[in-house]
Short mmCIF file of C-alpha atoms in Angstrom, two decimals:
data_model
loop_
_atom_site.label_atom_id
_atom_site.label_comp_id
_atom_site.label_asym_id
_atom_site.label_seq_id
_atom_site.Cartn_x
_atom_site.Cartn_y
_atom_site.Cartn_z
CA MET D 3 -0.03 0.12 -0.25
CA ASN D 4 2.75 2.70 0.81
CA LYS D 5 4.67 1.49 -2.29
CA GLU D 6 1.59 2.19 -5.05
CA ASN D 7 1.03 6.04 -2.78
CA THR D 8 4.70 6.54 -3.11
CA ASN D 9 3.93 5.65 -6.90
CA ALA D 10 1.26 7.89 -7.57
CA ALA D 11 2.73 10.84 -5.66
CA ASN D 12 5.69 10.18 -7.98
CA PHE D 13 3.29 10.18 -10.73
CA GLU D 14 1.60 13.35 -9.22
CA ALA D 15 4.46 15.65 -9.47
CA PRO D 16 6.45 14.58 -12.54
CA LEU D 17 9.43 16.17 -13.35
CA ALA D 18 8.92 16.54 -17.23
CA ARG D 19 6.22 16.43 -19.47
CA VAL D 20 4.68 13.51 -19.59
CA THR D 21 4.63 12.02 -23.37
CA ARG D 22 3.08 8.84 -24.42
CA ALA D 23 5.58 6.96 -24.67
CA ARG D 24 6.90 8.19 -21.03
CA ALA D 25 3.45 7.20 -19.75
CA LYS D 26 4.06 3.58 -21.35
CA ALA D 27 7.58 2.86 -20.13
CA LEU D 28 6.55 3.97 -16.65
CA GLY D 29 3.79 1.77 -16.72
CA THR D 30 6.10 -0.98 -18.28
CA SER D 31 8.84 -0.53 -15.59
CA GLY D 32 6.13 -0.50 -12.38
CA GLY D 33 6.60 3.21 -11.78
CA MET D 34 2.81 4.25 -13.00
CA PRO D 35 -0.12 1.87 -11.59
CA PRO D 36 -2.37 0.03 -13.20
CA SER D 37 -5.65 1.66 -14.35
CA SER D 38 -8.67 0.50 -14.17
CA LYS D 39 -10.19 3.73 -16.49
CA PRO D 40 -10.81 3.13 -19.75
CA LEU D 41 -7.89 3.94 -22.16
CA GLN D 42 -9.68 7.45 -23.55
CA ASP D 43 -9.97 8.90 -19.62
CA GLN D 44 -6.82 7.65 -18.77
CA LYS D 45 -5.46 9.43 -21.86
CA ARG D 46 -7.30 12.21 -20.71
CA VAL D 47 -6.05 12.32 -16.93
CA LEU D 48 -2.42 12.02 -18.69
CA ARG D 49 -3.34 14.95 -20.58
CA VAL D 50 -4.66 17.17 -17.33
CA LYS D 51 -1.61 16.53 -15.68
CA SER D 52 1.05 16.94 -17.77
CA LYS D 53 -0.41 20.40 -18.15
CA ARG D 54 -0.62 20.91 -14.86
CA SER D 55 2.80 19.83 -14.10
CA ALA D 56 4.19 22.12 -16.34
CA LEU D 57 2.03 24.86 -15.17
CA ASP D 58 3.60 24.13 -11.92
CA GLU D 59 7.27 24.63 -13.59
CA ASN D 60 6.71 27.71 -15.97
CA GLY D 61 3.81 29.86 -14.02
CA VAL D 62 2.58 28.94 -17.36
CA SER D 63 0.92 26.71 -19.54
CA ALA D 64 2.14 24.46 -21.73
CA PHE D 65 0.43 25.84 -24.69
CA ALA D 66 0.55 29.01 -23.68
CA THR D 67 4.21 28.74 -23.33
CA ALA D 68 4.41 27.17 -26.88
CA SER D 69 1.91 29.81 -28.71
CA PHE D 70 3.93 33.14 -27.27
CA GLN D 71 7.54 31.23 -26.85
CA HIS D 72 8.77 34.37 -29.28
CA LYS D 73 6.66 37.18 -27.50
CA ARG D 74 7.16 36.08 -24.25
CA ARG D 75 11.77 36.37 -24.76
CA ALA D 76 11.46 39.36 -25.99
CA VAL D 77 9.64 40.71 -23.43
CA LEU D 78 9.62 38.18 -19.92
CA LYS D 79 12.61 38.76 -18.00
CA ASP D 80 11.75 37.75 -14.51
CA VAL D 81 9.00 35.60 -13.58
CA THR D 82 7.89 34.46 -10.30
CA ASN D 83 6.17 30.71 -9.53
CA ILE D 84 4.03 30.03 -6.91
CA SER D 85 2.80 26.88 -5.66
CA CYS D 86 -0.38 25.51 -6.23
CA GLU D 87 -2.70 24.73 -3.01
CA ASN D 88 -5.13 21.71 -3.29
CA SER D 89 -4.85 22.66 -7.01
CA LYS D 90 -6.03 26.27 -7.10
CA VAL D 91 -3.85 28.94 -8.56
CA ASN D 92 -4.97 32.63 -8.29
CA ILE D 93 -4.43 34.30 -11.88
CA ILE D 94 -3.83 37.53 -11.08
CA GLY D 95 -2.44 39.59 -14.05
CA ALA D 96 -0.46 42.25 -13.03
CA THR D 97 2.28 42.92 -15.27
CA LYS D 98 5.11 46.09 -13.77
CA VAL D 99 7.39 47.30 -16.74
CA GLU D 100 10.15 49.97 -14.90
CA LYS D 101 11.17 52.17 -18.01
CA SER D 102 14.08 54.27 -18.62
CA ARG D 103 13.07 57.40 -20.99
CA ARG D 104 17.12 58.85 -20.54
CA ASP D 105 18.78 55.69 -21.83
CA LEU D 106 16.65 53.32 -24.32
CA SER D 107 19.34 51.20 -24.04
CA LYS D 108 18.68 50.08 -21.11
CA LYS D 109 14.61 49.55 -21.12
CA ASN D 110 14.13 46.58 -19.93
CA ALA D 111 9.99 45.29 -19.69
CA LYS D 112 10.21 43.66 -15.91
CA VAL D 113 6.93 41.52 -15.61
CA GLY D 114 6.09 39.52 -12.75
CA THR D 115 3.15 37.29 -13.31
CA ASN D 116 1.31 35.13 -11.14
CA VAL D 117 -0.83 32.45 -13.22
CA SER D 118 -2.79 29.92 -11.25
CA VAL D 119 -6.17 28.13 -12.69
CA ARG D 120 -9.45 27.30 -10.23
CA THR D 121 -10.30 24.36 -12.34
CA ILE D 122 -9.59 22.46 -15.26
CA PRO D 123 -12.27 24.10 -17.49
CA VAL D 124 -11.12 27.42 -17.58
CA GLN D 125 -7.61 27.27 -18.29
CA GLU D 126 -8.85 28.50 -21.96
CA ASP D 127 -9.95 32.14 -20.10
CA ALA D 128 -5.88 32.01 -18.21
CA LYS D 129 -4.59 31.35 -21.88
CA THR D 130 -6.81 33.93 -23.41
CA LYS D 131 -5.56 37.07 -20.35
CA LEU D 132 -2.19 36.00 -20.72
CA ALA D 133 -2.27 36.48 -24.79
CA GLU D 134 -4.01 40.08 -23.90
CA GLU D 135 -1.03 40.96 -21.29
CA LEU D 136 1.96 40.04 -23.54
CA SER D 137 0.07 42.12 -26.52
CA LYS D 138 -0.31 45.36 -24.45
CA ILE D 139 3.70 44.80 -23.17
CA LYS D 140 4.76 44.46 -26.65
CA VAL D 141 2.43 47.70 -28.23
CA ALA D 142 3.78 49.71 -24.63
CA GLU D 143 7.57 48.45 -25.59
CA SER D 144 7.11 49.34 -28.93
CA GLU D 145 6.09 52.28 -28.31
CA GLU D 146 8.81 53.45 -25.96
CA LEU D 147 11.39 53.23 -28.72
CA THR D 148 9.31 56.09 -30.47
CA MET D 149 9.30 58.38 -27.73
CA PRO D 150 11.75 61.04 -27.18
CA ALA D 151 14.16 60.36 -24.14
CA ASN D 152 14.26 63.34 -22.81
CA LEU D 153 10.37 63.79 -22.46
CA GLY D 154 9.73 65.05 -18.74
CA LYS D 155 5.73 63.54 -18.26
CA ARG D 156 5.39 59.71 -18.56
CA VAL D 157 2.07 59.97 -21.50
CA GLN D 158 0.00 56.63 -20.61
CA GLU D 159 -2.36 56.78 -23.75
CA PRO D 160 -0.83 55.14 -27.11
CA ASN D 161 -2.48 58.72 -28.63
CA SER D 162 -1.08 60.83 -26.44
CA ARG D 163 2.71 59.25 -26.96
CA GLN D 164 2.15 59.26 -31.22
CA HIS D 165 0.69 63.45 -30.53
CA LEU D 166 3.70 64.56 -28.54
CA VAL D 167 6.65 62.91 -30.98
CA VAL D 168 4.50 64.20 -34.05
CA GLU D 169 4.48 67.45 -32.67
CA LYS D 170 7.88 67.36 -31.49
CA ILE D 171 9.39 66.53 -34.98
CA GLN D 172 7.47 69.54 -36.30
CA THR D 173 8.90 71.78 -33.80
CA THR D 174 12.51 70.44 -35.16
CA LYS D 175 11.47 71.14 -38.76
CA ASN D 176 10.13 74.37 -38.10
CA LYS D 177 13.59 75.60 -36.66
CA GLU D 178 15.58 73.81 -39.13
CA GLU D 179 13.61 75.73 -42.24
CA ASP D 180 13.71 78.95 -40.20
CA MET D 181 17.81 78.84 -40.00
CA VAL D 182 17.63 77.78 -44.17
CA CYS D 183 15.24 80.94 -44.37
CA GLU D 184 17.41 83.45 -42.00
CA LYS D 185 20.95 82.45 -44.06
CA SER D 186 18.71 82.63 -47.23
CA ILE D 187 18.33 86.04 -46.30
CA VAL D 188 21.33 87.20 -45.08
CA THR D 189 23.14 85.66 -48.11
CA LYS D 190 21.11 87.54 -50.38
CA ASP D 191 21.13 91.15 -47.91
CA LEU D 192 25.54 90.29 -48.33
CA ASP D 193 24.91 89.49 -52.25
CA VAL D 194 27.05 86.34 -51.66
CA VAL D 195 26.34 83.30 -53.36
CA ASP D 196 26.24 80.19 -51.57
CA ILE D 197 29.08 78.20 -52.50
CA ASP D 198 27.80 75.01 -50.15
CA SER D 199 24.84 74.53 -51.10
CA ASN D 200 25.38 70.82 -53.53
CA LEU D 201 24.72 68.68 -50.96
CA LYS D 202 24.16 65.75 -53.64
CA ASP D 203 28.36 65.64 -53.63
CA PRO D 204 29.56 63.62 -50.77
CA GLN D 205 33.35 65.21 -51.60
CA ALA D 206 32.43 68.48 -51.46
CA CYS D 207 31.32 67.92 -47.74
CA SER D 208 29.18 71.22 -48.13
CA LEU D 209 27.35 70.96 -44.60
CA TYR D 210 30.84 70.56 -42.64
CA ALA D 211 32.37 72.80 -44.94
CA PRO D 212 32.00 75.85 -42.72
CA ASP D 213 32.90 74.42 -39.66
CA ILE D 214 36.26 72.11 -41.55
CA TYR D 215 37.76 75.65 -42.68
CA ASP D 216 37.42 77.44 -39.26
CA ASN D 217 39.96 74.70 -37.87
CA ILE D 218 42.19 75.12 -40.25
CA ARG D 219 41.97 78.89 -39.88
CA ILE D 220 43.22 78.24 -36.11
CA THR D 221 45.60 75.47 -37.18
CA GLU D 222 47.32 77.57 -39.41
CA LEU D 223 48.62 79.97 -37.08
CA GLU D 224 49.64 77.34 -34.39
CA ARG D 225 51.71 74.79 -36.51
CA ARG D 226 53.12 77.85 -38.89
CA PRO D 227 57.33 77.89 -39.11
CA SER D 228 59.32 80.71 -38.08
CA ILE D 229 59.51 83.43 -40.42
CA ASP D 230 63.29 84.12 -39.68
CA TYR D 231 64.81 81.16 -38.76
CA MET D 232 67.59 81.57 -40.97
CA GLU D 233 68.99 84.76 -39.53
CA GLU D 234 68.71 83.59 -35.93
CA LEU D 235 69.69 80.23 -36.36
CA GLN D 236 71.23 78.54 -39.64
CA SER D 237 74.60 79.78 -39.87
CA ASP D 238 75.55 77.35 -42.58
CA ILE D 239 72.53 77.34 -44.80
CA SER D 240 71.43 80.97 -46.60
CA PRO D 241 67.24 81.33 -47.94
CA ASN D 242 69.19 81.18 -51.97
CA MET D 243 69.84 77.43 -51.05
CA ARG D 244 66.59 76.81 -50.08
CA ALA D 245 65.41 78.47 -53.26
CA ILE D 246 67.65 75.50 -55.01
CA LEU D 247 66.36 72.95 -53.12
CA ILE D 248 62.68 73.69 -53.34
CA ASP D 249 63.38 74.15 -56.83
CA TRP D 250 64.80 71.02 -57.73
CA LEU D 251 61.85 68.85 -55.37
CA VAL D 252 59.69 70.06 -57.74
CA GLU D 253 61.47 68.82 -60.50
CA VAL D 254 61.32 65.53 -57.92
CA SER D 255 57.81 65.59 -57.73
CA GLN D 256 56.96 66.03 -61.86
CA GLU D 257 59.38 62.77 -61.94
CA TYR D 258 57.13 61.09 -59.74
CA LYS D 259 53.83 61.99 -60.40
CA LEU D 260 53.17 63.16 -56.98
CA VAL D 261 50.29 65.47 -56.31
CA PRO D 262 50.09 68.94 -55.93
CA ASP D 263 49.66 68.60 -51.49
CA THR D 264 52.65 66.18 -52.12
CA LEU D 265 55.00 69.29 -52.73
CA TYR D 266 53.29 71.90 -50.29
CA LEU D 267 53.33 69.63 -47.44
CA THR D 268 57.20 68.70 -47.94
CA VAL D 269 58.18 72.47 -47.87
CA ASN D 270 56.17 72.68 -44.92
CA LEU D 271 58.04 70.17 -43.23
CA ILE D 272 61.52 71.46 -44.25
CA ASP D 273 60.47 75.24 -42.83
CA ARG D 274 59.26 73.75 -39.44
CA PHE D 275 62.52 71.08 -38.55
CA LEU D 276 64.45 74.40 -39.70
CA SER D 277 62.77 76.65 -37.70
CA HIS D 278 64.23 74.69 -34.36
CA LYS D 279 67.20 72.48 -35.49
CA HIS D 280 70.80 73.90 -36.92
CA ILE D 281 71.78 71.85 -39.65
CA GLU D 282 74.45 71.54 -42.12
CA LYS D 283 74.33 72.56 -45.83
CA GLN D 284 75.48 68.87 -46.62
CA ARG D 285 72.63 67.44 -45.07
CA LEU D 286 69.85 69.77 -46.37
CA GLN D 287 69.42 67.40 -49.92
CA LEU D 288 68.93 64.75 -46.89
CA LEU D 289 66.36 66.45 -45.23
CA GLY D 290 64.45 67.43 -48.22
CA VAL D 291 64.48 63.78 -50.17
CA THR D 292 63.40 62.72 -46.58
CA CYS D 293 60.58 65.39 -46.41
CA MET D 294 59.33 64.38 -49.22
CA LEU D 295 59.28 60.47 -48.78
CA ILE D 296 57.02 61.42 -45.30
CA ALA D 297 54.78 63.90 -47.44
CA SER D 298 54.53 61.19 -50.38
CA LYS D 299 53.43 58.70 -47.88
CA TYR D 300 50.93 60.79 -46.41
CA GLU D 301 48.86 62.33 -49.06
CA GLU D 302 49.85 59.41 -52.10
CA ILE D 303 47.64 56.23 -52.76
CA CYS D 304 51.21 54.32 -53.83
CA ALA D 305 54.30 56.60 -52.36
CA PRO D 306 57.29 56.43 -54.06
CA ARG D 307 60.08 53.97 -52.20
CA ALA D 308 63.25 55.14 -49.68
CA GLU D 309 65.20 53.28 -52.45
CA GLU D 310 63.63 55.99 -54.97
CA PHE D 311 64.49 58.89 -53.12
CA CYS D 312 68.31 57.30 -52.65
CA PHE D 313 68.44 56.89 -57.01
CA ILE D 314 67.31 60.47 -57.45
CA THR D 315 70.34 61.87 -55.43
CA ASP D 316 72.21 60.19 -57.28
CA ASN D 317 73.15 57.50 -53.97
CA THR D 318 74.21 60.75 -52.76
CA TYR D 319 72.92 59.16 -49.69
CA THR D 320 71.83 55.52 -48.69
CA ARG D 321 68.78 54.21 -47.63
CA VAL D 322 69.95 53.87 -43.55
CA GLU D 323 70.29 57.50 -43.49
CA VAL D 324 66.98 58.28 -45.12
CA LEU D 325 65.25 56.13 -42.83
CA LYS D 326 67.34 57.34 -40.21
CA MET D 327 66.12 60.61 -40.95
CA GLU D 328 62.82 60.56 -41.45
CA SER D 329 62.62 59.10 -37.81
CA GLU D 330 64.52 62.40 -36.65
CA VAL D 331 62.04 64.60 -38.47
CA LEU D 332 58.56 62.40 -37.50
CA ASN D 333 59.76 62.80 -33.82
CA PHE D 334 61.04 66.06 -33.88
CA LEU D 335 57.65 67.48 -35.38
CA HIS D 336 55.79 64.76 -32.72
CA PHE D 337 54.59 63.40 -36.13
CA HIS D 338 51.89 66.30 -36.53
CA LEU D 339 51.71 66.17 -40.10
CA SER D 340 48.27 67.33 -40.48
CA VAL D 341 48.27 71.26 -41.45
CA PRO D 342 47.05 73.06 -43.68
CA THR D 343 48.99 74.66 -46.66
CA THR D 344 48.30 77.12 -48.98
CA LYS D 345 46.91 74.26 -51.26
CA THR D 346 44.57 73.53 -48.50
CA PHE D 347 42.80 77.12 -48.62
CA LEU D 348 43.31 77.71 -52.72
CA ARG D 349 40.72 75.33 -53.98
CA ARG D 350 38.04 76.94 -51.60
CA PHE D 351 39.11 80.23 -52.81
CA VAL D 352 39.36 79.30 -56.37
CA GLN D 353 35.56 77.33 -55.81
CA ALA D 354 34.02 80.66 -54.27
CA ALA D 355 35.77 82.95 -57.39
CA GLN D 356 34.12 80.58 -59.67
CA SER D 357 31.05 81.30 -58.56
CA SER D 358 30.97 84.52 -60.67
CA TYR D 359 31.26 82.75 -64.02
CA GLU D 360 28.81 80.98 -65.95
CA VAL D 361 31.48 78.68 -67.03
CA SER D 362 33.91 77.86 -64.93
CA CYS D 363 36.93 79.51 -65.47
CA ILE D 364 40.15 76.46 -65.77
CA GLU D 365 42.71 79.38 -66.50
CA LEU D 366 41.73 81.20 -63.24
CA GLU D 367 42.27 77.30 -61.47
CA PHE D 368 45.62 77.41 -63.16
CA LEU D 369 46.83 80.78 -63.28
CA ALA D 370 46.33 80.79 -58.80
CA ASN D 371 48.04 77.26 -58.72
CA TYR D 372 51.31 78.29 -60.55
CA LEU D 373 51.32 82.12 -58.60
CA ALA D 374 51.13 80.31 -55.46
CA GLU D 375 53.84 77.61 -56.39
CA LEU D 376 55.93 80.62 -57.23
CA THR D 377 55.64 81.42 -53.57
CA LEU D 378 57.06 78.16 -52.44
CA VAL D 379 60.74 79.33 -53.55
CA ASP D 380 61.11 82.48 -51.71
CA TYR D 381 61.66 82.69 -48.09
CA SER D 382 60.54 85.93 -47.83
CA PHE D 383 57.36 84.74 -48.33
CA LEU D 384 57.44 83.04 -44.80
CA LYS D 385 55.78 86.03 -43.25
CA PHE D 386 52.72 85.53 -45.09
CA LEU D 387 49.77 83.27 -43.86
CA PRO D 388 49.19 80.07 -46.20
CA SER D 389 45.07 81.38 -46.69
CA LEU D 390 46.20 84.79 -47.09
CA ILE D 391 48.97 83.56 -50.21
CA ALA D 392 45.79 81.89 -51.30
CA ALA D 393 43.64 85.02 -51.52
CA SER D 394 46.36 86.76 -53.31
CA ALA D 395 46.60 84.46 -55.77
CA VAL D 396 43.16 84.01 -56.59
CA PHE D 397 42.88 88.29 -56.54
CA LEU D 398 46.28 88.81 -58.96
CA ALA D 399 44.62 85.95 -61.08
CA ARG D 400 41.41 87.09 -61.59
CA TRP D 401 43.11 90.72 -62.91
CA THR D 402 45.56 89.11 -65.30
CA LEU D 403 42.34 87.66 -66.77
CA SER D 404 40.81 90.32 -66.78
CA GLN D 405 40.98 93.89 -66.31
CA LEU D 406 37.36 94.94 -66.99
CA GLU D 407 35.82 94.67 -62.99
CA HIS D 408 37.27 94.69 -59.99
CA PRO D 409 38.86 91.54 -59.15
CA TRP D 410 37.39 91.03 -55.76
CA ASN D 411 33.57 90.86 -54.83
CA SER D 412 31.54 90.00 -51.49
CA THR D 413 31.44 86.82 -51.88
CA LEU D 414 35.29 86.05 -52.18
CA GLU D 415 35.64 88.70 -48.77
CA HIS D 416 33.39 86.54 -46.98
CA TYR D 417 34.91 83.22 -47.92
CA THR D 418 38.41 84.36 -47.04
CA ARG D 419 37.37 86.88 -44.84
CA TYR D 420 39.80 89.07 -46.26
CA LYS D 421 39.46 92.35 -47.65
CA THR D 422 40.51 94.43 -50.57
CA SER D 423 43.19 96.15 -47.96
CA GLU D 424 44.33 93.86 -46.72
CA LEU D 425 46.12 91.84 -49.77
CA LYS D 426 47.98 94.89 -50.99
CA THR D 427 51.33 93.85 -49.74
CA THR D 428 51.07 89.92 -50.73
CA VAL D 429 49.52 90.72 -53.96
CA LEU D 430 52.19 93.49 -55.10
CA ALA D 431 55.32 90.46 -53.77
CA MET D 432 53.50 88.23 -55.67
CA GLU D 433 53.37 90.34 -58.38
CA ASP D 434 56.92 90.55 -58.39
CA LEU D 435 57.22 86.78 -58.62
CA GLN D 436 54.98 87.17 -61.60
CA LEU D 437 57.17 89.39 -64.12
CA ASN D 438 60.27 88.01 -62.26
CA THR D 439 61.62 91.44 -61.46
CA ASN D 440 64.10 90.01 -59.56
CA GLY D 441 65.98 87.82 -62.54
CA CYS D 442 65.80 84.93 -60.80
CA PRO D 443 67.52 81.81 -62.57
CA LEU D 444 65.00 79.06 -61.08
CA ASN D 445 62.65 78.27 -64.18
CA VAL D 446 61.34 74.61 -62.96
CA ILE D 447 57.91 76.33 -62.04
CA ARG D 448 57.53 78.31 -64.99
CA GLU D 449 58.64 75.86 -67.32
CA LYS D 450 55.60 73.23 -65.86
CA TYR D 451 52.67 75.92 -66.04
CA THR D 452 54.39 76.70 -69.81
CA GLN D 453 52.63 73.53 -70.53
CA GLN D 454 49.68 72.47 -72.67
CA LYS D 455 48.06 70.70 -70.44
CA PHE D 456 48.22 74.26 -68.21
CA LYS D 457 46.76 76.30 -70.65
CA CYS D 458 50.51 78.02 -70.95
CA VAL D 459 49.17 80.14 -67.66
CA ALA D 460 53.26 81.35 -67.14
CA ASN D 461 53.11 83.26 -70.26
CA LEU D 462 50.08 85.31 -69.33
CA THR D 463 50.69 88.84 -67.50
CA SER D 464 48.06 91.81 -66.64
CA ILE D 465 48.37 95.00 -69.25
CA LYS D 466 47.61 97.02 -66.17
CA PRO D 467 49.76 96.32 -62.91
CA VAL D 468 47.69 95.41 -59.97
CA GLY D 469 48.92 98.53 -57.82
CA SER D 470 47.05 100.75 -59.97
CA LEU D 471 43.63 99.12 -58.11
CA PHE D 472 45.09 100.04 -54.34
CA GLN D 473 45.74 103.61 -55.05
CA ARG D 474 41.73 104.19 -56.17
CA SER D 475 40.75 102.41 -53.34
CA GLU D 476 42.68 104.27 -50.86
#
């Protein structure tokens, strides 16, 4: 008798869901007492007890678990199980959802559900209620994802939430439209052409261009070379030696088809190094090829190797010497290679100058580049900022191409932030380079821009001297 009661107790609280195969195995092994009920009633009892056992383990019926398994995984985090007394458990559909509005990534629904069924026939009602609770939780969570993170009030109705979201979006849109309208009004009053209106070109960086150039205007002041290092520090080299070196580096850049940015960065690295480090004239060419190697690695897609720069110097220096100098230069400059050069500003200023033409003038771009490269050779132009040199090159190029109108307008003044009076000294010095009033024998840059691919802009000169513009303005 005790043995039968023990077997019956084990059957009343099975550890797993009882299937037909398991029931048969238990009956065969003696773990299940023989039943005197018909086969259909026995199956019904097995199904009822298997459902009850699953209910005791998981807190929800096996049927509900199978039907709403996906939703339970997404929503439920902690389900509290309560033991059954006399096969009666009260269904309490209490759901508690803690919502964090400031950090959507930490928002998890914590739901505590206590489930029971009074009698077997009312299990269908429990399933229905559980399905309704889970669907409400899912809807609440999906609506929470659409709510702004900074809302201070808790809104319970879904319609009120949607109304606030729509109102927030509409307010933001109105602010953006007001900013655009305000900008267009200012542009119209100043007669300034918006050169950043091409939002479809990703390479133009139209949305960030003003901020980018605000930043590099500050950087050009922080990382500019000394303007008098030849007189203060260098005793073994002269401005003429520097000019010869740079003129030769222009020829090297043509030989290896390097981009203009590489040449400008090379000259910048040379001047910054010479501003604080003394060097002998025997190592000046080594410094030049090393700085070009560094600039090539920074700017070029396929930079020439160190052996090629040794070869271009007729093997005057070995690969070991070049790499040693490279390490010395980089460590001295603390690897600060991102510096704005004249070419950096020239691109934007030429773009602003082209806005006054119905068709882009390619000669204007080539002539401005030619005048800017002439200043690389001349040591005296170190006293001018790169942005000032770029603005002066555009000014003189426009005047050289046409003397029918003033070369400076409100658009150029707006984007360069230089007035005509501020350009006078630089423009006059640049005109002397263009006319070669000093009789400089270094003609690599001139020969470069007399080629047909550059529209022979080196042969262009203005009929009227540019100085007459400043006399009129005064």
